[in-house]
Amino acid sequence: MNQPGVSTGAPEESNRRKVTMYRNGSIYTAADPFATAMVVDGDTVAWVGSEQAATSIADSSMEIIDLRGALLAPGFVDSHMHLTETGLAASGLDLAGVRSSQELLDAVASASGTGAILGHGWDETAWHRSTLPTLEEVDRAAGGRPVYLSRIDVHSALISSSLAAAAGLKGMDGFEAEPGASGSGGGVTTAQVRRAAHSAARRVARELPESERRDYQERALREAAANGYVALAEMSAPHICGPDDLRMAISWNEAPAYPQVLPYWGELATSEEHAGAILQQMGGNVLGLAGDLNIDGSLGSRTAALSHGYSDAPEERGSLYLSVDQAAAHLAATSALGVQAGFHVIGDAGLGAVLDALDMAASDVGEQRIRAAGHRLEHVELADAEAIDRLAKYSVTVSVQPVFDAAWGGPGGLYEQRLGDRSKAMNPFASFYAKGVPVTFGSDSPVTPLRPWSSVRACLEHSNPEQRISARAAFLGHTRAGWRASKHRNPLMGQLVPGAPASFAVWEVEELMVQVADSRVQSWSTDPRARTPLLPALDTGKDPVCLQTVREGHELFAAASLRE
């Protein structure tokens, strides 16, 4: 359903406006740090310049939009997200606010409808008591309906016995009894599933009608457009939603009214021929065999592979889902084809396995081929100095999620609960930059929301001051770097200079400032001598409000106030 006063982004609307001038604002462009106006001709930035010059070239053939002080900047690129999962999370039970097992069960019991109960977002580390419900308790609350409730990290879930039966979980790794949980020495089956059992349960829970799946994806695309995104890296994999889900995601690129989908498929290749066959099977449309090809899991579900035990469960070290040999064969096969490979990796032991695999693959196909392929790793939350040096050696891009730190970093947070003092070294953004490791940013939606300025702010307010980066570096990591990480052929993507694709967003802001890179001086400065394009001041506690999103000249979203 379209929101009142909001453009649907229909292609014919943007085609009628052949030439558009934006003026009386602030244009984030390297062409002119003082630019206040920009002209878009079709799908291309035709001109940027001053207000005085805009007056001289404006004519009646143009649509002229008065920015009224708004910021016009390159559109955001989310380097890691999941369309169907995002739409599902927005449509199902929102469990982010529950603070106990009983509150969660109450939410299940009050769920409307008669079909499966789907929900997302619970996090027991924020509960008054972290005890999870049993299978019997979930069944009782659901009244016999199938239940799948993903944890906030989507690496484990709470399920019902009916879903467990449908997925054939009996005896499967990750579907376990808790000895003595009943208090009488017997075993009570926990409702939580992890590892292989979780993947099997999720596949069954995601067996959706095509029309329903399309609605979920479209809802996510519209949400992204309304928040200034012009492109989204869809990180699909066999254990998430399957190839048909990714093919549907790719099909949205045929309609210019939505953000561009940058598709990745996380399927393991055993040889160059096998990699080629996988790519052919996917229709040749995927950018790489990368993304959520899991080396390990997550810290919240205690499945991230660690070199030492979890602080709150010392007997557990997480899980390695792929061996070094398997990862090396995958990297060698894709490098030989010149195709991106990559893995989901969070724990230090998981990263060590990937780095050893890179060494093995380089000895097979040569270091130059490894570097040229532009491989990428998702998350990389625990990386010491030696690991960062090895990442830089192979020119591996790291795709990170700053809001992870905002949500779970700092004293008393999930990271400290799981890792103790080790948590202080997590998400080393500044160290990546210092060593020349390419960095790009995303949300991992639905794990964190599609709110790009919150992500930029999280870079500035990292829980470890030594790992904070400038607003400019964070903004570039969310825009231009996202295109580079996808190996896009147009070097002007993510910039607003004459000749560049017209992909941008307009933002209502309270104040514009320049962040100075030198930490010895004031962090924020409006001094024009900096000759650096202005960005929103993010210390006000409010995110800028998106007024318009445009992808290569096509309007994806427009607030009613834009043309008032």
Coordinates of C-alpha atoms in Angstrom, one line a residue:
M1 CA 0.0 0.0 0.0
N2 CA 1.4 3.4 -0.9
Q3 CA 1.9 6.0 1.8
P4 CA -0.1 9.2 1.5
G5 CA 2.0 11.9 -0.1
V6 CA 4.8 9.6 -1.0
S7 CA 5.9 8.9 -4.6
T8 CA 5.6 5.3 -5.7
G9 CA 8.7 5.8 -7.8
A10 CA 6.9 4.9 -11.1
P11 CA 9.4 5.0 -14.0
E12 CA 7.1 7.3 -16.1
E13 CA 7.3 10.0 -13.5
S14 CA 11.0 10.3 -13.7
N15 CA 11.0 10.1 -17.5
R16 CA 8.7 13.1 -17.7
R17 CA 11.3 15.2 -15.9
K18 CA 14.1 15.0 -18.4
V19 CA 16.2 17.8 -16.8
T20 CA 16.0 18.6 -13.1
M21 CA 17.9 21.4 -11.2
Y22 CA 18.4 21.2 -7.5
R23 CA 19.4 24.5 -5.9
N24 CA 19.7 26.4 -2.6
G25 CA 21.1 23.5 -0.7
S26 CA 24.4 21.8 0.0
I27 CA 25.8 19.3 -2.6
Y28 CA 28.2 16.7 -1.3
T29 CA 30.7 16.6 -4.2
A30 CA 34.4 16.5 -4.8
A31 CA 33.9 18.7 -7.8
D32 CA 33.2 21.8 -5.7
P33 CA 33.1 21.8 -1.8
F34 CA 31.0 24.9 -1.9
A35 CA 28.4 23.7 -4.4
T36 CA 24.8 24.6 -3.7
A37 CA 23.2 23.4 -6.9
M38 CA 23.2 20.4 -9.3
V39 CA 21.6 19.6 -12.6
V40 CA 20.5 16.1 -13.5
D41 CA 20.0 15.3 -17.2
G42 CA 18.3 12.0 -17.6
D43 CA 20.3 9.5 -15.7
T44 CA 23.5 11.6 -15.4
V45 CA 24.8 14.4 -13.3
A46 CA 25.3 17.1 -15.8
W47 CA 26.6 20.0 -13.7
V48 CA 27.3 21.1 -10.1
G49 CA 28.1 24.6 -9.0
S50 CA 27.1 27.8 -7.2
E51 CA 23.8 29.5 -6.7
Q52 CA 24.8 32.4 -8.8
A53 CA 25.7 30.1 -11.7
A54 CA 22.5 28.1 -11.2
T55 CA 20.4 31.3 -11.7
S56 CA 22.2 31.9 -15.0
I57 CA 21.5 28.5 -16.5
A58 CA 18.0 27.8 -15.1
D59 CA 15.2 27.8 -17.7
S60 CA 11.6 26.8 -18.1
S61 CA 12.4 23.4 -19.5
M62 CA 13.8 22.2 -16.2
E63 CA 12.0 21.1 -13.1
I64 CA 13.6 23.2 -10.4
I65 CA 13.6 21.8 -6.8
D66 CA 14.4 24.2 -4.0
L67 CA 16.4 22.3 -1.5
R68 CA 15.8 25.0 1.2
G69 CA 19.1 24.2 2.9
A70 CA 18.8 20.4 2.5
L71 CA 21.8 18.2 1.8
L72 CA 22.1 16.3 -1.5
A73 CA 24.6 13.5 -1.3
P74 CA 25.5 10.2 -3.0
G75 CA 23.0 7.5 -2.2
F76 CA 23.9 4.8 0.4
V77 CA 25.0 1.3 -0.5
D78 CA 24.2 -1.4 2.1
S79 CA 27.1 -3.9 1.7
H80 CA 25.2 -6.8 3.5
M81 CA 21.5 -7.4 3.9
H82 CA 18.7 -9.9 3.3
L83 CA 15.6 -8.8 1.5
T84 CA 13.1 -11.6 2.3
E85 CA 14.3 -11.8 5.9
T86 CA 14.0 -8.0 6.3
G87 CA 10.4 -8.1 5.0
L88 CA 9.5 -11.0 7.2
A89 CA 10.9 -9.4 10.3
A90 CA 8.9 -6.2 9.6
S91 CA 5.7 -8.3 9.1
G92 CA 6.0 -10.8 11.9
L93 CA 6.2 -10.6 15.7
D94 CA 8.7 -7.9 16.8
L95 CA 10.5 -9.5 19.8
A96 CA 13.2 -6.9 20.3
G97 CA 11.4 -5.4 23.3
V98 CA 10.7 -8.6 25.2
R99 CA 12.7 -8.8 28.5
S100 CA 11.9 -12.4 29.7
S101 CA 11.0 -15.8 28.6
Q102 CA 7.5 -15.2 29.8
E103 CA 7.1 -12.0 27.8
L104 CA 8.2 -13.9 24.7
L105 CA 5.6 -16.6 25.4
D106 CA 2.9 -14.0 26.0
A107 CA 3.7 -12.5 22.6
V108 CA 3.4 -15.9 20.9
A109 CA 0.1 -16.6 22.7
S110 CA -1.3 -13.3 21.5
A111 CA -0.2 -13.7 17.9
S112 CA -3.1 -13.1 15.5
G113 CA -4.0 -15.4 12.6
T114 CA -4.1 -19.2 12.3
G115 CA -1.0 -20.1 10.4
A116 CA 2.7 -20.3 11.3
I117 CA 3.9 -17.8 13.9
L118 CA 7.0 -16.1 12.6
G119 CA 8.9 -13.6 14.7
H120 CA 12.4 -12.0 15.0
G121 CA 14.6 -10.0 17.4
W122 CA 14.8 -11.7 20.8
D123 CA 18.0 -11.3 22.7
E124 CA 18.3 -13.1 26.0
T125 CA 21.4 -11.2 27.0
A126 CA 19.1 -8.2 27.6
W127 CA 16.5 -10.2 29.6
H128 CA 16.1 -10.0 33.4
R129 CA 16.9 -13.8 33.4
S130 CA 18.5 -15.4 30.3
T131 CA 16.6 -18.7 30.7
L132 CA 15.0 -19.7 27.4
P133 CA 11.6 -21.4 27.1
T134 CA 11.3 -25.1 26.6
L135 CA 9.7 -26.8 23.5
E136 CA 6.7 -27.7 25.7
E137 CA 6.2 -24.1 26.8
V138 CA 6.4 -22.8 23.2
D139 CA 3.9 -25.4 22.1
R140 CA 1.5 -24.5 24.8
A141 CA 1.7 -20.8 24.1
A142 CA 1.2 -21.4 20.3
G143 CA -1.8 -23.6 20.7
G144 CA -0.4 -26.1 18.2
R145 CA 0.6 -23.6 15.5
P146 CA 4.1 -23.9 14.0
V147 CA 6.6 -21.4 15.5
Y148 CA 9.9 -20.0 14.2
L149 CA 11.3 -17.1 16.2
S150 CA 14.8 -16.0 15.0
R151 CA 17.3 -14.6 17.5
I152 CA 18.4 -11.1 16.8
D153 CA 21.5 -12.5 15.0
V154 CA 19.5 -15.0 13.0
H155 CA 22.0 -17.8 13.8
S156 CA 19.6 -19.6 16.1
A157 CA 15.9 -19.6 16.8
L158 CA 13.1 -20.8 19.1
I159 CA 10.7 -23.3 17.5
S160 CA 7.7 -25.4 18.2
S161 CA 7.6 -29.2 18.1
S162 CA 5.4 -29.2 15.0
L163 CA 8.1 -27.3 13.1
A164 CA 10.8 -29.6 14.5
A165 CA 8.9 -32.6 13.2
A166 CA 8.3 -30.9 9.8
A167 CA 12.0 -30.2 9.5
G168 CA 13.1 -33.7 10.7
L169 CA 15.2 -32.3 13.5
K170 CA 15.3 -35.4 15.7
G171 CA 18.9 -36.4 16.2
M172 CA 20.2 -33.5 14.2
D173 CA 23.2 -31.4 15.4
G174 CA 21.9 -28.3 17.3
F175 CA 18.6 -29.8 18.5
E176 CA 19.5 -30.9 21.9
A177 CA 18.1 -31.8 25.3
E178 CA 19.1 -29.9 28.4
P179 CA 20.1 -32.5 31.1
G180 CA 18.2 -32.0 34.3
A181 CA 16.3 -29.0 33.1
S182 CA 13.1 -30.5 34.4
G183 CA 14.4 -30.5 37.9
S184 CA 13.9 -34.2 38.3
G185 CA 17.1 -35.5 36.7
G186 CA 15.4 -36.0 33.3
G187 CA 16.0 -34.0 30.2
V188 CA 13.8 -31.3 28.8
T189 CA 14.2 -30.3 25.2
T190 CA 15.0 -26.6 24.8
A191 CA 13.1 -24.7 22.1
Q192 CA 16.4 -23.2 20.8
V193 CA 17.9 -24.6 17.6
R194 CA 21.4 -23.9 16.4
R195 CA 23.8 -25.0 13.7
A196 CA 22.5 -27.7 11.3
A197 CA 19.1 -27.9 13.1
H198 CA 18.6 -24.2 12.8
S199 CA 19.4 -24.2 9.1
A200 CA 16.9 -27.0 8.6
A201 CA 14.2 -25.3 10.6
R202 CA 14.6 -22.0 8.8
R203 CA 14.4 -23.7 5.4
V204 CA 11.0 -25.1 6.4
A205 CA 9.8 -21.8 7.9
R206 CA 10.8 -20.0 4.7
E207 CA 8.7 -22.3 2.4
L208 CA 6.6 -19.3 1.2
P209 CA 4.2 -18.8 -1.7
E210 CA 5.8 -16.8 -4.5
S211 CA 3.4 -13.9 -4.1
E212 CA 4.1 -13.7 -0.3
R213 CA 7.9 -13.8 -0.9
R214 CA 7.6 -11.0 -3.5
D215 CA 5.6 -8.9 -1.0
Y216 CA 8.3 -9.3 1.6
Q217 CA 11.0 -8.4 -0.8
E218 CA 9.2 -5.3 -2.1
R219 CA 8.5 -4.1 1.5
A220 CA 12.3 -4.3 2.2
L221 CA 13.2 -2.5 -1.0
R222 CA 10.7 0.3 -0.3
E223 CA 12.0 0.6 3.3
A224 CA 15.5 0.9 1.9
A225 CA 14.5 3.5 -0.7
A226 CA 12.8 5.6 2.0
N227 CA 16.1 5.7 3.9
G228 CA 18.4 6.9 1.2
Y229 CA 19.7 3.6 -0.2
V230 CA 20.3 3.3 -3.9
A231 CA 21.9 -0.2 -3.8
L232 CA 21.7 -3.3 -1.5
A233 CA 24.1 -6.3 -1.5
E234 CA 21.8 -9.3 -1.1
M235 CA 23.7 -12.0 0.7
S236 CA 21.9 -15.2 -0.2
A237 CA 22.9 -18.8 0.4
P238 CA 21.4 -22.3 0.2
H239 CA 20.8 -22.5 3.9
I240 CA 19.0 -19.1 4.0
C241 CA 16.2 -19.0 1.4
G242 CA 17.5 -20.9 -1.6
P243 CA 18.2 -20.1 -5.3
D244 CA 14.6 -19.1 -6.2
D245 CA 14.7 -16.4 -3.6
L246 CA 17.9 -14.9 -5.0
R247 CA 16.5 -15.1 -8.6
M248 CA 13.5 -13.1 -7.4
A249 CA 15.7 -10.6 -5.7
I250 CA 17.7 -10.2 -8.9
S251 CA 14.5 -9.7 -10.9
W252 CA 13.8 -6.4 -9.1
N253 CA 16.7 -4.9 -11.1
E254 CA 14.5 -4.9 -14.2
A255 CA 12.4 -2.2 -12.5
P256 CA 14.2 1.1 -12.1
A257 CA 11.8 2.1 -9.3
Y258 CA 13.8 0.2 -6.6
P259 CA 17.3 0.2 -5.2
Q260 CA 19.7 -1.9 -7.3
V261 CA 20.2 -5.4 -5.9
L262 CA 23.9 -6.5 -5.9
P263 CA 23.5 -10.3 -5.6
Y264 CA 25.8 -12.8 -4.0
W265 CA 25.4 -16.5 -3.6
G266 CA 27.1 -18.3 -0.8
E267 CA 27.5 -21.8 -2.2
L268 CA 30.8 -23.8 -1.7
A269 CA 32.7 -24.6 -4.9
T270 CA 35.1 -27.6 -4.9
S271 CA 36.9 -26.8 -8.2
E272 CA 37.1 -24.3 -11.0
E273 CA 34.6 -26.3 -13.1
H274 CA 32.2 -26.6 -10.1
A275 CA 32.4 -22.9 -9.5
G276 CA 31.6 -22.3 -13.2
A277 CA 28.6 -24.7 -13.1
I278 CA 27.2 -22.9 -10.0
L279 CA 27.4 -19.5 -11.7
Q280 CA 25.8 -20.9 -14.8
Q281 CA 23.0 -22.4 -12.8
M282 CA 22.3 -19.0 -11.2
G283 CA 22.0 -17.5 -14.7
G284 CA 25.3 -15.7 -14.6
N285 CA 23.8 -12.8 -12.7
V286 CA 25.5 -13.2 -9.3
L287 CA 28.6 -11.0 -8.5
G288 CA 30.4 -13.7 -6.6
L289 CA 30.2 -16.9 -4.6
A290 CA 30.5 -15.0 -1.4
G291 CA 28.5 -13.5 1.4
D292 CA 26.9 -15.8 3.9
L293 CA 29.0 -18.8 3.0
N294 CA 29.5 -19.5 6.7
I295 CA 32.9 -20.3 8.1
D296 CA 31.4 -19.9 11.6
G297 CA 28.3 -18.5 13.3
S298 CA 27.6 -15.6 15.7
L299 CA 28.7 -14.6 19.2
G300 CA 25.1 -14.2 20.4
S301 CA 24.3 -17.8 19.6
R302 CA 27.8 -18.9 20.7
T303 CA 28.5 -20.4 17.3
A304 CA 31.3 -18.0 16.3
A305 CA 34.5 -20.0 16.3
L306 CA 36.9 -18.8 19.0
S307 CA 40.5 -19.8 19.9
H308 CA 39.5 -19.7 23.5
G309 CA 36.2 -20.5 25.3
Y310 CA 33.3 -18.1 25.7
S311 CA 33.6 -16.2 28.9
D312 CA 30.0 -17.1 29.9
A313 CA 30.4 -20.7 28.7
P314 CA 34.1 -21.7 28.9
E315 CA 33.4 -25.2 27.6
E316 CA 32.1 -23.8 24.3
R317 CA 34.3 -22.4 21.5
G318 CA 31.7 -22.1 18.7
S319 CA 31.7 -24.0 15.4
L320 CA 33.8 -24.1 12.3
Y321 CA 31.4 -25.0 9.4
L322 CA 34.1 -25.3 6.8
S323 CA 37.6 -26.7 6.9
V324 CA 40.7 -24.9 5.8
D325 CA 41.0 -27.2 2.8
Q326 CA 37.4 -26.6 1.8
A327 CA 37.8 -22.8 2.0
A328 CA 41.1 -23.0 0.1
A329 CA 39.6 -25.0 -2.7
H330 CA 36.7 -22.4 -3.0
L331 CA 39.1 -19.5 -3.1
A332 CA 41.4 -21.1 -5.6
A333 CA 38.4 -22.1 -7.9
T334 CA 36.9 -18.6 -7.9
S335 CA 40.3 -16.8 -8.2
A336 CA 41.0 -18.9 -11.3
L337 CA 37.8 -17.6 -12.8
G338 CA 38.4 -14.1 -11.7
V339 CA 35.3 -14.2 -9.6
Q340 CA 34.8 -12.8 -6.1
A341 CA 34.6 -15.3 -3.2
G342 CA 34.0 -14.7 0.4
F343 CA 32.8 -16.0 3.7
H344 CA 30.8 -15.0 6.8
V345 CA 33.4 -15.0 9.6
I346 CA 33.2 -13.5 13.1
G347 CA 35.4 -15.4 15.6
D348 CA 39.2 -15.2 15.7
A349 CA 39.5 -19.0 15.0
G350 CA 37.2 -18.6 12.1
L351 CA 39.3 -15.8 10.7
G352 CA 42.4 -17.8 11.2
A353 CA 41.0 -20.6 9.1
V354 CA 40.2 -18.2 6.3
L355 CA 43.6 -16.6 6.3
D356 CA 45.3 -20.1 6.2
A357 CA 43.0 -20.9 3.3
L358 CA 44.1 -17.8 1.5
D359 CA 47.7 -18.9 1.9
M360 CA 46.9 -22.3 0.6
A361 CA 44.9 -20.9 -2.4
A362 CA 47.8 -18.5 -3.2
S363 CA 50.2 -21.3 -3.3
D364 CA 47.9 -23.0 -5.8
V365 CA 46.9 -20.3 -8.2
G366 CA 49.3 -17.5 -7.3
E367 CA 49.0 -14.5 -5.0
Q368 CA 48.3 -12.1 -7.9
R369 CA 45.1 -14.0 -8.9
I370 CA 44.0 -13.9 -5.3
R371 CA 44.4 -10.2 -5.1
A372 CA 42.9 -9.5 -8.5
A373 CA 39.7 -11.4 -7.7
G374 CA 38.7 -8.9 -5.0
H375 CA 37.6 -11.3 -2.4
R376 CA 35.5 -10.1 0.6
L377 CA 34.8 -11.2 4.1
E378 CA 31.6 -10.4 6.0
H379 CA 31.7 -9.1 9.6
V380 CA 35.3 -9.9 10.7
E381 CA 34.7 -8.8 14.3
L382 CA 37.8 -10.3 16.0
A383 CA 41.0 -9.5 14.1
D384 CA 44.4 -8.8 15.7
A385 CA 47.3 -6.9 14.1
E386 CA 48.7 -10.0 12.5
A387 CA 45.4 -11.0 10.9
I388 CA 44.8 -7.4 9.6
D389 CA 48.3 -7.5 8.0
R390 CA 47.4 -10.8 6.2
L391 CA 44.1 -9.3 5.0
A392 CA 45.9 -6.4 3.6
K393 CA 48.4 -8.6 1.9
Y394 CA 45.6 -10.2 -0.2
S395 CA 43.6 -7.0 -0.7
V396 CA 40.6 -8.6 1.0
T397 CA 37.7 -6.3 1.5
V398 CA 36.0 -6.5 4.9
S399 CA 32.2 -5.8 5.0
V400 CA 31.4 -4.7 8.5
Q401 CA 28.3 -3.5 10.5
P402 CA 29.0 -0.5 12.7
V403 CA 25.7 -0.8 14.6
F404 CA 26.8 -4.1 15.9
D405 CA 29.1 -2.2 18.2
A406 CA 26.5 0.4 19.0
A407 CA 24.1 -2.3 20.0
W408 CA 26.3 -4.8 21.8
G409 CA 29.7 -3.1 22.5
G410 CA 30.7 -1.3 25.7
P411 CA 30.5 -2.2 29.4
G412 CA 27.9 -4.8 30.2
G413 CA 27.0 -5.4 26.6
L414 CA 26.6 -8.8 24.8
Y415 CA 30.2 -8.7 23.6
E416 CA 31.5 -8.3 27.1
Q417 CA 29.2 -11.0 28.4
R418 CA 30.4 -13.4 25.7
L419 CA 34.1 -12.4 25.5
G420 CA 35.1 -10.5 28.6
D421 CA 38.2 -8.3 28.0
R422 CA 38.5 -9.6 24.5
S423 CA 35.5 -7.6 23.5
K424 CA 37.6 -4.4 23.7
A425 CA 39.4 -5.4 20.6
M426 CA 36.3 -6.0 18.5
N427 CA 35.4 -4.3 15.2
P428 CA 38.8 -2.6 14.7
F429 CA 37.7 -0.1 12.0
A430 CA 40.5 2.3 12.5
S431 CA 43.1 -0.5 12.4
F432 CA 41.7 -1.8 9.1
Y433 CA 42.0 1.7 7.6
A434 CA 45.5 2.2 9.0
K435 CA 46.7 -1.0 7.3
G436 CA 45.1 -0.3 4.0
V437 CA 42.4 -3.0 4.2
P438 CA 39.4 -2.0 2.0
V439 CA 36.3 -1.4 4.2
T440 CA 32.7 -1.2 3.3
F441 CA 29.7 -0.9 5.6
G442 CA 26.2 -2.4 5.9
S443 CA 23.4 -3.3 8.2
D444 CA 23.0 -7.1 8.0
S445 CA 19.3 -6.2 8.0
P446 CA 17.2 -7.5 9.7
V447 CA 19.9 -7.8 12.4
T448 CA 20.2 -4.1 12.5
P449 CA 17.8 -1.5 10.9
L450 CA 18.2 0.1 7.5
R451 CA 19.3 3.4 9.0
P452 CA 22.5 4.5 7.3
W453 CA 23.2 7.7 9.4
S454 CA 22.9 5.6 12.6
S455 CA 25.6 3.4 11.1
V456 CA 27.8 6.5 10.3
R457 CA 27.3 7.7 13.8
A458 CA 28.3 4.3 15.2
C459 CA 31.7 4.7 13.5
L460 CA 32.2 8.0 15.2
E461 CA 31.1 6.7 18.6
H462 CA 32.8 3.3 18.6
S463 CA 32.9 1.9 22.1
N464 CA 36.7 1.8 21.8
P465 CA 37.9 5.3 21.1
E466 CA 41.0 4.0 19.4
Q467 CA 38.9 2.4 16.7
R468 CA 36.8 5.5 15.8
I469 CA 37.0 6.9 12.3
S470 CA 36.0 10.2 10.8
A471 CA 32.6 11.0 9.5
R472 CA 34.0 11.4 6.0
A473 CA 35.6 7.9 6.1
A474 CA 32.4 6.4 7.4
F475 CA 30.3 8.1 4.8
L476 CA 32.6 7.0 1.9
G477 CA 32.5 3.5 3.4
H478 CA 28.7 3.5 3.1
T479 CA 28.6 4.9 -0.4
R480 CA 31.5 4.8 -2.9
A481 CA 33.2 1.9 -1.1
G482 CA 30.1 -0.2 -1.5
W483 CA 30.3 0.1 -5.3
R484 CA 34.0 -0.7 -5.3
A485 CA 33.5 -3.8 -3.1
S486 CA 31.0 -5.1 -5.7
K487 CA 33.7 -4.5 -8.4
H488 CA 31.4 -2.1 -10.3
R489 CA 33.0 -1.1 -13.6
N490 CA 32.0 2.6 -13.5
P491 CA 34.6 4.4 -11.3
L492 CA 32.3 7.3 -10.8
M493 CA 29.6 5.3 -9.0
G494 CA 29.1 6.8 -5.5
Q495 CA 30.2 10.3 -6.6
L496 CA 28.3 13.4 -7.7
V497 CA 30.5 14.9 -10.4
P498 CA 29.7 15.7 -14.0
G499 CA 29.3 12.5 -16.0
A500 CA 28.5 10.3 -13.0
P501 CA 25.3 8.3 -12.6
A502 CA 22.6 10.4 -10.9
S503 CA 22.2 8.2 -7.8
F504 CA 21.7 10.3 -4.7
A505 CA 19.5 11.1 -1.7
V506 CA 18.3 14.4 -0.4
W507 CA 18.3 14.9 3.4
E508 CA 16.7 17.4 5.8
V509 CA 19.4 18.2 8.3
E510 CA 19.6 20.3 11.5
E511 CA 23.2 21.4 10.9
L512 CA 26.0 20.7 8.5
M513 CA 29.6 20.4 9.6
V514 CA 33.1 19.2 8.6
Q515 CA 34.8 16.7 10.7
V516 CA 38.5 17.4 11.0
A517 CA 40.7 14.3 10.7
D518 CA 43.3 15.5 13.1
S519 CA 42.1 14.5 16.6
R520 CA 44.3 17.2 18.2
V521 CA 41.8 19.9 17.1
Q522 CA 38.1 20.3 17.6
S523 CA 36.3 17.3 16.2
W524 CA 33.7 19.3 14.3
S525 CA 34.4 22.5 12.3
T526 CA 32.4 24.7 9.9
D527 CA 35.6 26.4 8.8
P528 CA 35.2 26.7 4.9
R529 CA 39.0 26.6 4.6
A530 CA 38.8 22.9 5.2
R531 CA 37.5 22.6 1.6
T532 CA 35.8 19.4 2.5
P533 CA 32.1 18.8 1.6
L534 CA 29.8 19.2 4.5
L535 CA 28.0 16.3 6.3
P536 CA 25.3 16.3 8.9
A537 CA 26.2 16.9 12.5
L538 CA 25.4 13.6 14.1
D539 CA 25.8 14.6 17.7
T540 CA 22.3 16.0 17.9
G541 CA 20.8 12.6 18.7
K542 CA 18.6 12.8 15.5
D543 CA 19.2 11.2 12.2
P544 CA 18.7 13.3 9.0
V545 CA 15.3 12.8 7.4
C546 CA 15.2 11.4 3.8
L547 CA 13.3 13.7 1.4
Q548 CA 14.1 11.9 -1.8
T549 CA 16.1 9.0 -3.2
V550 CA 17.1 8.8 -6.9
R551 CA 18.8 5.9 -8.6
E552 CA 20.4 6.8 -12.0
G553 CA 17.8 9.5 -12.6
H554 CA 14.8 7.4 -11.5
E555 CA 13.0 8.6 -8.4
L556 CA 12.6 5.8 -5.9
F557 CA 11.1 7.8 -3.0
A558 CA 10.0 11.3 -2.4
A559 CA 8.5 12.9 0.7
A560 CA 5.5 15.1 0.1
S561 CA 7.4 18.1 1.5
L562 CA 10.1 17.9 -1.2
R563 CA 8.1 19.9 -3.8
E564 CA 5.8 21.9 -1.5

